[in-house]
Short mmCIF file of C-alpha atoms and ligand atoms in Angstrom, two decimals:
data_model
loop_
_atom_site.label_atom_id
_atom_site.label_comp_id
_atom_site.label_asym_id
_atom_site.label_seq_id
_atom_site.Cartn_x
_atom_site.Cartn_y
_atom_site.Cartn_z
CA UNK A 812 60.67 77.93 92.82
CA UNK A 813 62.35 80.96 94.40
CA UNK A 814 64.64 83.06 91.90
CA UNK A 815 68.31 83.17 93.59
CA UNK A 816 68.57 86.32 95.69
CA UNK A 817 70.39 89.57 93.62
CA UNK A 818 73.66 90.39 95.66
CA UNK A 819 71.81 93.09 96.68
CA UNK A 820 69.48 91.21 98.64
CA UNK A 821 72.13 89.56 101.00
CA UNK A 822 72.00 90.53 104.32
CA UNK A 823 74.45 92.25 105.81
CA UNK A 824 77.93 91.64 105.84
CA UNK A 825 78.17 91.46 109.54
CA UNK A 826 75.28 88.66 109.66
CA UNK A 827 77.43 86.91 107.18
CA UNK A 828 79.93 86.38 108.83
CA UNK A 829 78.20 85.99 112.07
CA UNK A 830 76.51 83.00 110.77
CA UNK A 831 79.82 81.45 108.47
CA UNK A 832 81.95 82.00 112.00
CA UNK A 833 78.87 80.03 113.95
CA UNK A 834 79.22 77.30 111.31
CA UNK A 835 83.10 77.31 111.44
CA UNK A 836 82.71 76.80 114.85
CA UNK A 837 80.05 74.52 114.82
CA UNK A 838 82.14 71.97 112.69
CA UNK A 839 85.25 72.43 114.84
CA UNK A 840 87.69 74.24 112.42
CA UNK A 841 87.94 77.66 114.81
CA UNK A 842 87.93 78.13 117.98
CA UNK A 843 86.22 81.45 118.84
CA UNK A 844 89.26 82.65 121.38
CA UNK A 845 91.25 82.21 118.15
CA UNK A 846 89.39 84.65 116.28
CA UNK A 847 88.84 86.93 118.57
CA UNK A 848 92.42 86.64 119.85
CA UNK A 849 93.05 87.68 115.79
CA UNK A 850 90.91 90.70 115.77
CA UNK A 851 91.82 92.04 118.63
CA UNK A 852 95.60 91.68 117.64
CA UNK A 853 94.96 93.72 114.50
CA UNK A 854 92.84 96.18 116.04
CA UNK A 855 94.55 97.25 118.96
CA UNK A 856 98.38 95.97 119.13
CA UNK A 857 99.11 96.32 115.48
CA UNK A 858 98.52 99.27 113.33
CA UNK A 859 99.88 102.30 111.58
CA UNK A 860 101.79 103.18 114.74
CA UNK A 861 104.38 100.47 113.54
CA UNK A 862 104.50 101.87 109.97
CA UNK A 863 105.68 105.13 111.59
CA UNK A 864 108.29 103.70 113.53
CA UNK A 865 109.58 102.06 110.18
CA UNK A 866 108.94 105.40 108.38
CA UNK A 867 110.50 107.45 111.19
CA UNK A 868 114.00 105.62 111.68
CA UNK A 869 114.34 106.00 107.60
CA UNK A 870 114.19 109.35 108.17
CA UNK A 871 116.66 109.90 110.85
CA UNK A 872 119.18 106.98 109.98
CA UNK A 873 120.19 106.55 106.21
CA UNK A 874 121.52 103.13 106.58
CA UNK A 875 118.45 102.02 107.55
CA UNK A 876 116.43 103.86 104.97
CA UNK A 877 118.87 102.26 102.51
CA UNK A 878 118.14 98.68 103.84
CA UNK A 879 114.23 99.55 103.50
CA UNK A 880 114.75 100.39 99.95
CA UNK A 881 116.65 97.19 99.25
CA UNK A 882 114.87 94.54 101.42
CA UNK A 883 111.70 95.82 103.16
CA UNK A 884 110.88 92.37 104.37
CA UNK A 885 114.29 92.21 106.74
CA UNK A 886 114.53 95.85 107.25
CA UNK A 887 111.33 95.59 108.84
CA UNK A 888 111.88 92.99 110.93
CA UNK A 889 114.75 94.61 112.66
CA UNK A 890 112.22 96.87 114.40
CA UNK A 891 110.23 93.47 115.40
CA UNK A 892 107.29 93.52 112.76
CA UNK A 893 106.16 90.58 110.77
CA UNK A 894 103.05 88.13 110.57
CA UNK A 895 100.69 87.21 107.97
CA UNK A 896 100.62 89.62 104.83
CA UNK A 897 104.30 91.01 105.67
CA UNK A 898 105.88 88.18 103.95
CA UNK A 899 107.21 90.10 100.84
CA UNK A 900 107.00 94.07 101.89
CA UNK A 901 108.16 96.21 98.68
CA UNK A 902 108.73 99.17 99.91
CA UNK A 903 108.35 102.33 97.43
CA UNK A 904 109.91 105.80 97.89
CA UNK A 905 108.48 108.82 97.58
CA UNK A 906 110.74 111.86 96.05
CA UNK A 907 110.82 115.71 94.61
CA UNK A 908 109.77 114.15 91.48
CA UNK A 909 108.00 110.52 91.83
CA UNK A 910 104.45 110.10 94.74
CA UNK A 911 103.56 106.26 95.18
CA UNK A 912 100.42 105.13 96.11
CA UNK A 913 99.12 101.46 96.78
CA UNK A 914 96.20 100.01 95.50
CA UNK A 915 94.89 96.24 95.49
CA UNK A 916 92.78 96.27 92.26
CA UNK A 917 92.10 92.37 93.20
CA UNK A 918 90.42 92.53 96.39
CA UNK A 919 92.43 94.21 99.87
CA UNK A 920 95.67 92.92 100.15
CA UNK A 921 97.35 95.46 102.29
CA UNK A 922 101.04 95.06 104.74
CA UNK A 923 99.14 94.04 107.87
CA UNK A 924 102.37 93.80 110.29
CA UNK A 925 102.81 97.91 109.21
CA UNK A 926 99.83 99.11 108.98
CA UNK A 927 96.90 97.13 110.77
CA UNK A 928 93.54 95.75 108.96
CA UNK A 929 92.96 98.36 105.89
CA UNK A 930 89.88 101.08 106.01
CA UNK A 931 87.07 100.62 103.94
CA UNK A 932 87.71 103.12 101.61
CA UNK A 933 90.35 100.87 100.34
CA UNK A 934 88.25 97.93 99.64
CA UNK A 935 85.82 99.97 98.00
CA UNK A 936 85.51 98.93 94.18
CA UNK A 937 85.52 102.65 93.17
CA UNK A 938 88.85 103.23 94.77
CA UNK A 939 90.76 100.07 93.36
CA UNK A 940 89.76 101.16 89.94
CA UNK A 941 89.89 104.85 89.55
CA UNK A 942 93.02 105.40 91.33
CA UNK A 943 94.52 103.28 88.27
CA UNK A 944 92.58 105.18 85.68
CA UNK A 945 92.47 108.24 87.03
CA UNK A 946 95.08 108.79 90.02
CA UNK A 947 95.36 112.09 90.28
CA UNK A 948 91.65 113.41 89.67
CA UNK A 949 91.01 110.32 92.64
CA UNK A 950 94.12 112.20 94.82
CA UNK A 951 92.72 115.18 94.66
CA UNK A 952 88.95 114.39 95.65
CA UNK A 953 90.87 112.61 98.68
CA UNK A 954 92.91 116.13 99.71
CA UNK A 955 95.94 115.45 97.99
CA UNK A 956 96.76 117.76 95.06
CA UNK A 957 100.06 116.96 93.66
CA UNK A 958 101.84 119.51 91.47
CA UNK A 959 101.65 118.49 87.38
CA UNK A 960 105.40 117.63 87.33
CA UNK A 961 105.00 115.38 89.89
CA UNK A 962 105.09 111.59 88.24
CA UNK A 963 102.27 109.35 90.23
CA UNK A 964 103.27 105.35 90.42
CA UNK A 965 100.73 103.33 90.94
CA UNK A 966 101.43 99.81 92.76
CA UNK A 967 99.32 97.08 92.53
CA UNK A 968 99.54 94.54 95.35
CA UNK A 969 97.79 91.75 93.47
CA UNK A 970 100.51 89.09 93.69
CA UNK A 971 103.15 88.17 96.79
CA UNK A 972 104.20 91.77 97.20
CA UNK A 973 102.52 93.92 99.83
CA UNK A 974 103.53 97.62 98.92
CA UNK A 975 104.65 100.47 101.64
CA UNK A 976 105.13 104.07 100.74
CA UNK A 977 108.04 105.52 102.61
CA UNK A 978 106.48 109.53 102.30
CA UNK A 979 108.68 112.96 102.14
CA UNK A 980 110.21 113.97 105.06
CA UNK A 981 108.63 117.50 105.55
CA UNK A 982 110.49 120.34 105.51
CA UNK A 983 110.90 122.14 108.97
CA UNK A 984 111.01 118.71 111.30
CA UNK A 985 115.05 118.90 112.19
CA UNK A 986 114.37 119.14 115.41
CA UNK A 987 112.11 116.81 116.14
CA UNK A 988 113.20 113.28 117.72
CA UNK A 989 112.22 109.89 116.06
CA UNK A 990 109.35 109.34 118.17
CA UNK A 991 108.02 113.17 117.66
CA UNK A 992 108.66 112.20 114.15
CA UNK A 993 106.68 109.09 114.45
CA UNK A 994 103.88 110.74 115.47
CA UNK A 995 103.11 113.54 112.65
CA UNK A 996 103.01 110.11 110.04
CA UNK A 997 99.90 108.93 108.97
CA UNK A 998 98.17 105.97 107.67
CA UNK A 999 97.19 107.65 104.89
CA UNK A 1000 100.75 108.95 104.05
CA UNK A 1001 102.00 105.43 103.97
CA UNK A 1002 99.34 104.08 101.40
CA UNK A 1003 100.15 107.12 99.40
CA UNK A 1004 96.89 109.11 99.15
CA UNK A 1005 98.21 111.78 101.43
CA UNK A 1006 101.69 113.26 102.09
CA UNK A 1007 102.81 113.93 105.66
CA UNK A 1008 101.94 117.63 106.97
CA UNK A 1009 103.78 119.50 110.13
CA UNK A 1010 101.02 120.96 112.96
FE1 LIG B 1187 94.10 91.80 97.58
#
């Protein structure tokens, strides 16, 4: 009798799910245009461009920002973005005094509609438990040094809510447009593990 095989031993991820997605369609429960039709929807069409629209019009129109604050879901959806995983978007402001970062300590739940499929780094088990225990020493390995006084809140998106970090608006950008805006924001900025720079 064979001893089960140590996670280790598993094959690769990839031939995982090549062979679960060859039994899925085997038994008729996908259809293969419908997954790739998925993937290619997250990979391409949506991503953290559409966070920095969101981000972007917060900055230039307070109304707006104020309806973010209050109801991130709707906000949202005024600029056209919602699917799967933007169902209940919390969104979290940064200020002079408070950063936010997001964090699934569950697994990878992460605002899909705003910000695409998440990077790997964010699945990783050493980031979804140090950045609880240990933000700020885990912010600063990453590039982001935040000054002492600065309060770090930590948001975990284990339940319904998908968090979004609305970042600073940096100082010398008053006369850049919306869309010039739109495109100094980063992915990064939005999860909260980096803070949006000029040039
Ligand atoms: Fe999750």
């Amino acid at each position: 009798m064979t001893e089960n095989p140590r996670p280790t031993d598993y094959p690769s991820p990839q031939l995982r799910v090549e062979a679960l997605e060859a039994l899925l369609v085997e038994r008729g429960l996908v259809k293969p245009e419908m997954l790739d039709g998925f993937i290619n929807r997250y990979v391409n069409d949506v991503g953290p461009m559409n966070g920095a629209k969101v981000v972007a019009k917060a900055w230039v129109d307070p109304d707006f920002r104020k309806r973010l604050i209050e109801s991130g879901t709707e906000a949202i959806k005024e600029l056209g973005f919602e699917g799967p995983q933007g169902e209940h978007i919390v969104v979290v402001e940064n200020t002079a005094t408070v950063h936010n970062v997001v964090v699934c300590t569950l697994c990878s739940c992460y605002p899909w509609p705003l910000l695409g499929l998440p990077p790997d780094w964010y699945k990783d088990p050493a980031y979804r438990s140090r950045v609880v225990r240990e933000p700020r020493k885990l912010l600063g390995e990453m590039g982001l040094d935040l000054a002492d006084e600065v309060e770090i809140q930590v948001w975990d998106s284990s339940a319904e809510n998908r968090y979004f970090v609305l970042p600073n608006r940096p100082k010398r950008t008053e006369g850049l447009s919306e869309d010039e805006l739109a495109a100094i924001i980063t992915r990064d900025a939005m999860v909260g593990v980096a803070v949006v720079k000029v040039g």
